[in-house]
């Protein structure tokens, strides 16, 4: 804990951690992934230094990665089985447990900001499909065509998958098959000690239309609670949903597990109970960071206690 701020709130040193997906990132793409994560962490960090809230910071960081075609979120997202882009995103405020999410959202560039609008401007937590799109339009979010979100790489991948028989999405996370892009996420603590988390994704390649992954499901891929931790997950979403990964980590922390052990235990369950793969970024209420993944690589960046930005893949 540090000195008191203007409003008398106890000021702490802010923190931010971001990820750009956990999978078998190929050698020739390590650099773009690392740079993309670093750029996002820098933007989120600046928001925090300027006195912004943790919610502002995670939204800003995720927006950077939604605009970066390197990642499977916003521009650069996967096509689903019928050649559409359907986006999922969530944001959560650990101070109030307010949360907002959108799923299977089409024709919008910045799903995390729509999720934030759901949190702040509706009485709901999750809007899906047509309803989410109508809400985004009514709220004045920029509309776009599928082709504006589509990059050539994803069109080629989609065409190749259509030629394959028995495509199994689980193999793409473990590195057994040609690779997916990364979901993106951020967790932050602001100077008032408030936590927030956000996650945004195009889901998994060739998903069925209407498929919703863990990212927009509060408690599965995204969770934040000032009493415990802020978490953003990435990986094979069906496994993370079944184990309610993010909230389970928070519960274990609440029951006294140190954050590393809480994460270790949940990753063990993910592997042994559902054969899941992926990773999580965690920032606990004391500002301690845990990054853990069981995939070959995970793109990530973070700011340490001295304000230094680090990145790795
Ligand atoms: N978890 C995401 C999903 O299943 C995908 C990912 O993280 O790469 O939709």
Coordinates of C-alpha atoms and ligand atoms in Angstrom, one line a residue:
X1 CA 0.0 0.0 0.0
X2 CA 1.2 3.5 -0.8
X3 CA 0.3 7.1 0.0
X4 CA -3.2 8.5 -0.1
X5 CA -4.6 9.9 -3.3
X6 CA -6.7 13.0 -3.9
X7 CA -10.0 11.5 -2.8
X8 CA -8.4 9.9 0.2
X9 CA -8.3 6.4 -1.3
X10 CA -5.2 4.4 -0.6
X11 CA -2.9 4.4 -3.7
X12 CA -1.2 1.3 -4.8
X13 CA 1.3 0.7 -7.6
X14 CA -0.8 -0.2 -10.7
X15 CA -0.2 -3.4 -12.5
X16 CA -1.2 -4.8 -15.9
X17 CA -0.8 -8.2 -17.6
X18 CA -2.0 -9.1 -21.1
X19 CA -2.0 -12.2 -23.2
X20 CA -2.3 -12.9 -26.9
X21 CA -3.3 -16.6 -26.8
X22 CA -1.8 -19.9 -25.8
X23 CA -1.0 -22.3 -28.7
X24 CA 1.9 -23.5 -30.8
X25 CA 2.9 -20.1 -32.1
X26 CA 5.3 -20.7 -35.1
X27 CA 8.9 -19.4 -35.0
X28 CA 8.3 -16.8 -37.7
X29 CA 5.3 -15.3 -35.8
X30 CA 6.9 -15.0 -32.4
X31 CA 8.0 -11.4 -33.0
X32 CA 4.6 -10.1 -34.1
X33 CA 2.9 -11.8 -31.2
X34 CA 5.4 -10.4 -28.7
X35 CA 5.3 -6.9 -30.1
X36 CA 1.5 -7.0 -30.2
X37 CA 1.3 -7.9 -26.6
X38 CA 3.8 -5.3 -25.6
X39 CA 2.0 -2.6 -27.5
X40 CA -1.2 -3.5 -25.7
X41 CA 0.5 -3.5 -22.3
X42 CA 2.0 -0.1 -23.0
X43 CA -1.4 1.4 -23.8
X44 CA -3.1 -0.1 -20.8
X45 CA -0.2 0.9 -18.6
X46 CA -0.4 4.5 -19.8
X47 CA -4.1 4.5 -18.9
X48 CA -3.2 3.4 -15.4
X49 CA -0.5 6.0 -15.0
X50 CA -2.9 8.7 -16.1
X51 CA -5.2 7.7 -13.3
X52 CA -7.6 5.6 -15.3
X53 CA -9.4 2.7 -13.8
X54 CA -8.6 -0.9 -14.1
X55 CA -11.6 -1.3 -16.3
X56 CA -10.4 1.5 -18.6
X57 CA -7.0 -0.1 -18.8
X58 CA -8.1 -3.6 -19.7
X59 CA -10.5 -2.3 -22.3
X60 CA -7.8 -0.1 -23.9
X61 CA -5.3 -2.9 -23.9
X62 CA -7.7 -5.4 -25.5
X63 CA -8.8 -2.8 -28.1
X64 CA -5.2 -2.6 -29.3
X65 CA -5.1 -6.4 -29.8
X66 CA -8.6 -6.5 -31.4
X67 CA -7.2 -4.0 -34.1
X68 CA -4.0 -6.1 -34.6
X69 CA -4.6 -8.8 -37.3
X70 CA -2.0 -11.0 -35.6
X71 CA -4.6 -12.1 -33.1
X72 CA -7.9 -14.0 -33.2
X73 CA -10.0 -11.1 -32.0
X74 CA -11.6 -8.3 -33.9
X75 CA -9.7 -7.9 -37.2
X76 CA -7.9 -11.3 -37.9
X77 CA -10.6 -13.5 -36.3
X78 CA -11.3 -17.0 -37.4
X79 CA -14.1 -17.8 -39.8
X80 CA -16.8 -20.2 -38.5
X81 CA -18.0 -23.2 -40.4
X82 CA -20.3 -21.1 -42.7
X83 CA -17.6 -18.5 -43.4
X84 CA -18.8 -15.8 -40.9
X85 CA -16.9 -14.0 -38.2
X86 CA -18.7 -14.3 -34.8
X87 CA -17.0 -12.5 -31.9
X88 CA -17.1 -13.1 -28.2
X89 CA -15.9 -10.7 -25.5
X90 CA -16.3 -10.0 -21.8
X91 CA -15.2 -7.4 -19.2
X92 CA -15.6 -7.4 -15.4
X93 CA -15.1 -4.9 -12.7
X94 CA -13.7 -6.5 -9.6
X95 CA -14.7 -3.6 -7.4
X96 CA -18.5 -4.1 -8.0
X97 CA -18.6 -7.5 -9.7
X98 CA -20.4 -5.7 -12.5
X99 CA -19.8 -7.6 -15.8
X100 CA -20.8 -7.3 -19.4
X101 CA -20.3 -9.7 -22.3
X102 CA -21.3 -10.3 -25.9
X103 CA -21.2 -13.6 -27.8
X104 CA -21.6 -14.6 -31.5
X105 CA -21.5 -10.9 -32.3
X106 CA -21.2 -10.0 -36.0
X107 CA -20.1 -6.9 -37.9
X108 CA -18.5 -5.0 -35.1
X109 CA -14.8 -4.1 -34.7
X110 CA -14.5 -3.6 -31.0
X111 CA -16.5 -6.3 -29.2
X112 CA -14.8 -5.6 -25.8
X113 CA -16.2 -2.0 -25.9
X114 CA -19.7 -3.4 -26.7
X115 CA -19.3 -5.7 -23.7
X116 CA -18.4 -2.7 -21.5
X117 CA -21.6 -1.0 -22.8
X118 CA -23.6 -4.0 -21.8
X119 CA -22.1 -3.8 -18.4
X120 CA -22.7 0.0 -18.0
X121 CA -25.8 0.7 -20.0
X122 CA -28.0 -2.3 -19.6
X123 CA -29.5 -4.4 -16.8
X124 CA -28.0 -7.5 -18.3
X125 CA -24.7 -9.3 -18.3
X126 CA -24.6 -11.2 -21.6
X127 CA -26.1 -10.3 -25.0
X128 CA -25.8 -12.8 -28.0
X129 CA -26.1 -12.8 -31.7
X130 CA -28.8 -10.6 -33.3
X131 CA -29.7 -9.0 -30.0
X132 CA -26.0 -8.1 -29.3
X133 CA -25.7 -6.7 -32.9
X134 CA -28.9 -4.6 -32.5
X135 CA -27.6 -3.2 -29.2
X136 CA -24.2 -2.4 -30.7
X137 CA -25.8 -0.5 -33.5
X138 CA -28.2 1.4 -31.2
X139 CA -25.3 2.4 -29.1
X140 CA -23.5 3.8 -32.1
X141 CA -20.6 1.3 -32.4
X142 CA -19.0 1.3 -35.8
X143 CA -20.5 -1.3 -38.0
X144 CA -18.4 -3.2 -40.5
X145 CA -18.6 -6.0 -43.0
X146 CA -17.2 -9.5 -42.4
X147 CA -14.7 -8.7 -45.1
X148 CA -13.4 -5.8 -43.0
X149 CA -12.5 -8.3 -40.2
X150 CA -11.2 -11.0 -42.5
X151 CA -7.6 -11.4 -43.3
X152 CA -6.3 -13.5 -46.2
X153 CA -4.6 -15.9 -43.8
X154 CA -7.9 -16.8 -42.3
X155 CA -9.7 -17.2 -45.6
X156 CA -7.0 -19.7 -46.7
X157 CA -7.2 -21.5 -43.4
X158 CA -11.0 -21.8 -43.7
X159 CA -10.7 -23.1 -47.3
X160 CA -8.1 -25.7 -46.1
X161 CA -10.3 -26.8 -43.2
X162 CA -13.3 -27.3 -45.6
X163 CA -11.1 -29.8 -47.5
X164 CA -10.3 -31.8 -44.3
X165 CA -12.3 -34.6 -43.0
X166 CA -12.9 -34.9 -39.2
X167 CA -11.2 -31.6 -38.3
X168 CA -10.7 -31.7 -34.5
X169 CA -10.2 -28.2 -32.9
X170 CA -8.5 -29.6 -29.8
X171 CA -5.4 -30.6 -31.8
X172 CA -4.7 -27.0 -32.9
X173 CA -4.0 -25.9 -29.3
X174 CA -1.7 -28.7 -28.5
X175 CA 0.4 -28.1 -31.5
X176 CA -0.5 -31.4 -33.3
X177 CA -2.1 -29.6 -36.2
X178 CA -1.7 -26.3 -38.0
X179 CA -2.1 -23.5 -35.6
X180 CA -4.9 -21.2 -34.5
X181 CA -4.4 -17.5 -33.7
X182 CA -4.6 -16.2 -30.2
X183 CA -7.5 -15.0 -28.2
X184 CA -6.5 -11.8 -26.3
X185 CA -7.0 -10.7 -22.7
X186 CA -5.9 -8.3 -20.0
X187 CA -6.0 -8.1 -16.2
X188 CA -5.1 -4.9 -14.3
X189 CA -5.0 -3.3 -10.9
X190 CA -5.4 0.5 -10.8
X191 CA -4.0 2.9 -8.2
X192 CA -7.0 2.4 -6.0
X193 CA -6.4 -1.3 -5.8
X194 CA -9.3 -2.2 -8.0
X195 CA -9.0 -5.2 -10.3
X196 CA -10.6 -5.8 -13.7
X197 CA -10.4 -8.4 -16.4
X198 CA -11.3 -8.5 -20.1
X199 CA -11.1 -11.1 -22.9
X200 CA -11.9 -11.0 -26.6
X201 CA -11.9 -13.7 -29.2
X202 CA -13.0 -14.9 -32.6
X203 CA -13.4 -18.3 -30.9
X204 CA -12.0 -21.4 -32.5
X205 CA -11.5 -22.2 -36.2
X206 CA -14.5 -23.7 -38.0
X207 CA -16.7 -23.5 -35.0
X208 CA -20.4 -24.1 -35.6
X209 CA -22.5 -20.9 -36.1
X210 CA -23.7 -19.8 -32.7
X211 CA -21.0 -21.6 -30.8
X212 CA -19.9 -19.6 -27.7
X213 CA -16.6 -20.3 -26.0
X214 CA -15.4 -19.6 -22.5
X215 CA -14.2 -16.0 -23.1
X216 CA -17.5 -14.2 -22.7
X217 CA -18.8 -16.5 -20.0
X218 CA -18.3 -14.8 -16.7
X219 CA -16.4 -17.3 -14.4
X220 CA -15.2 -19.5 -17.2
X221 CA -12.8 -17.4 -19.3
X222 CA -13.0 -14.1 -17.5
X223 CA -13.5 -13.1 -13.9
X224 CA -12.5 -10.2 -11.5
X225 CA -13.2 -9.8 -7.8
X226 CA -11.3 -7.3 -5.6
X227 CA -11.4 -9.9 -2.8
X228 CA -9.4 -12.5 -4.8
X229 CA -8.1 -11.9 -8.3
X230 CA -8.6 -10.9 -11.9
X231 CA -8.3 -13.6 -14.5
X232 CA -8.3 -13.9 -18.3
X233 CA -8.1 -17.4 -19.9
X234 CA -7.3 -18.7 -23.4
X235 CA -7.3 -22.1 -24.9
X236 CA -9.8 -24.8 -25.8
X237 CA -12.9 -23.1 -24.5
X238 CA -15.1 -26.1 -24.0
X239 CA -12.7 -27.4 -21.4
X240 CA -12.5 -24.1 -19.6
X241 CA -16.3 -23.8 -19.5
X242 CA -16.8 -27.2 -18.0
X243 CA -14.3 -26.5 -15.2
X244 CA -15.4 -22.8 -14.7
X245 CA -11.7 -22.1 -14.7
X246 CA -11.5 -18.4 -13.8
X247 CA -14.0 -18.5 -10.9
X248 CA -12.6 -21.7 -9.6
X249 CA -9.2 -20.1 -9.3
X250 CA -10.7 -17.2 -7.4
X251 CA -12.6 -19.6 -5.1
X252 CA -9.4 -21.5 -4.3
X253 CA -7.6 -18.2 -3.5
X254 CA -10.5 -17.2 -1.3
X255 CA -10.2 -20.5 0.6
X256 CA -6.5 -19.7 1.3
X257 CA -4.5 -21.1 -1.7
X258 CA -1.6 -18.9 -2.7
X259 CA -2.3 -17.8 -6.3
X260 CA 0.4 -20.0 -7.9
X261 CA -1.1 -23.1 -6.2
X262 CA -4.7 -22.1 -7.1
X263 CA -3.7 -21.9 -10.7
X264 CA -1.6 -25.1 -10.5
X265 CA -4.6 -27.0 -9.1
X266 CA -7.0 -25.8 -11.7
X267 CA -4.6 -26.5 -14.6
X268 CA -4.1 -30.0 -13.2
X269 CA -7.9 -30.5 -13.2
X270 CA -8.1 -29.0 -16.8
X271 CA -5.5 -31.6 -17.9
X272 CA -6.7 -34.6 -16.0
X273 CA -10.5 -34.2 -16.0
X274 CA -11.1 -32.9 -19.5
X275 CA -7.8 -33.2 -21.4
X276 CA -7.9 -29.4 -21.8
X277 CA -5.1 -27.1 -23.0
X278 CA -4.5 -23.4 -22.8
X279 CA -3.4 -20.8 -20.3
X280 CA -4.4 -18.1 -17.8
X281 CA -3.1 -14.7 -16.7
X282 CA -3.9 -13.9 -13.1
X283 CA -3.4 -10.8 -10.9
X284 CA -4.4 -11.2 -7.3
X285 CA -5.5 -8.6 -4.9
X286 CA -2.0 -8.1 -3.6
X287 CA -0.8 -7.4 -7.1
X288 CA 0.9 -10.8 -7.5
X289 CA 1.0 -12.1 -11.1
X290 CA 0.7 -15.7 -12.2
X291 CA 1.0 -16.8 -15.9
X292 CA 0.6 -20.5 -16.6
X293 CA 0.0 -22.4 -19.8
X294 CA 0.3 -26.1 -20.9
X295 CA 0.5 -25.3 -24.6
X296 CA 3.8 -25.0 -26.4
X297 CA 3.7 -21.2 -26.1
X298 CA 1.7 -18.3 -24.8
X299 CA 2.1 -14.7 -26.0
X300 CA 2.2 -12.3 -23.1
X301 CA 3.4 -9.0 -21.7
X302 CA 3.3 -7.4 -18.2
X303 CA 4.5 -4.5 -16.2
X304 CA 6.5 -5.3 -13.1
X305 CA 6.5 -3.6 -9.7
X306 CA 9.1 -1.1 -10.9
X307 CA 7.0 -0.1 -13.9
X308 CA 9.2 -2.0 -16.4
X309 CA 7.4 -3.6 -19.4
X310 CA 8.3 -7.2 -20.2
X311 CA 7.1 -9.5 -22.9
X312 CA 7.6 -13.1 -23.9
X313 CA 6.1 -15.9 -26.1
Ligands
LIG1 N1 -10.9 -19.8 -25.5 C1 -11.2 -19.4 -26.9 C2 -12.5 -20.1 -27.2 O1 -12.6 -21.3 -27.0 C3 -10.2 -19.7 -27.9 C4 -8.8 -19.3 -27.5 O2 -8.5 -18.9 -26.4 O3 -7.9 -19.4 -28.4 O4 -13.3 -19.5 -27.8

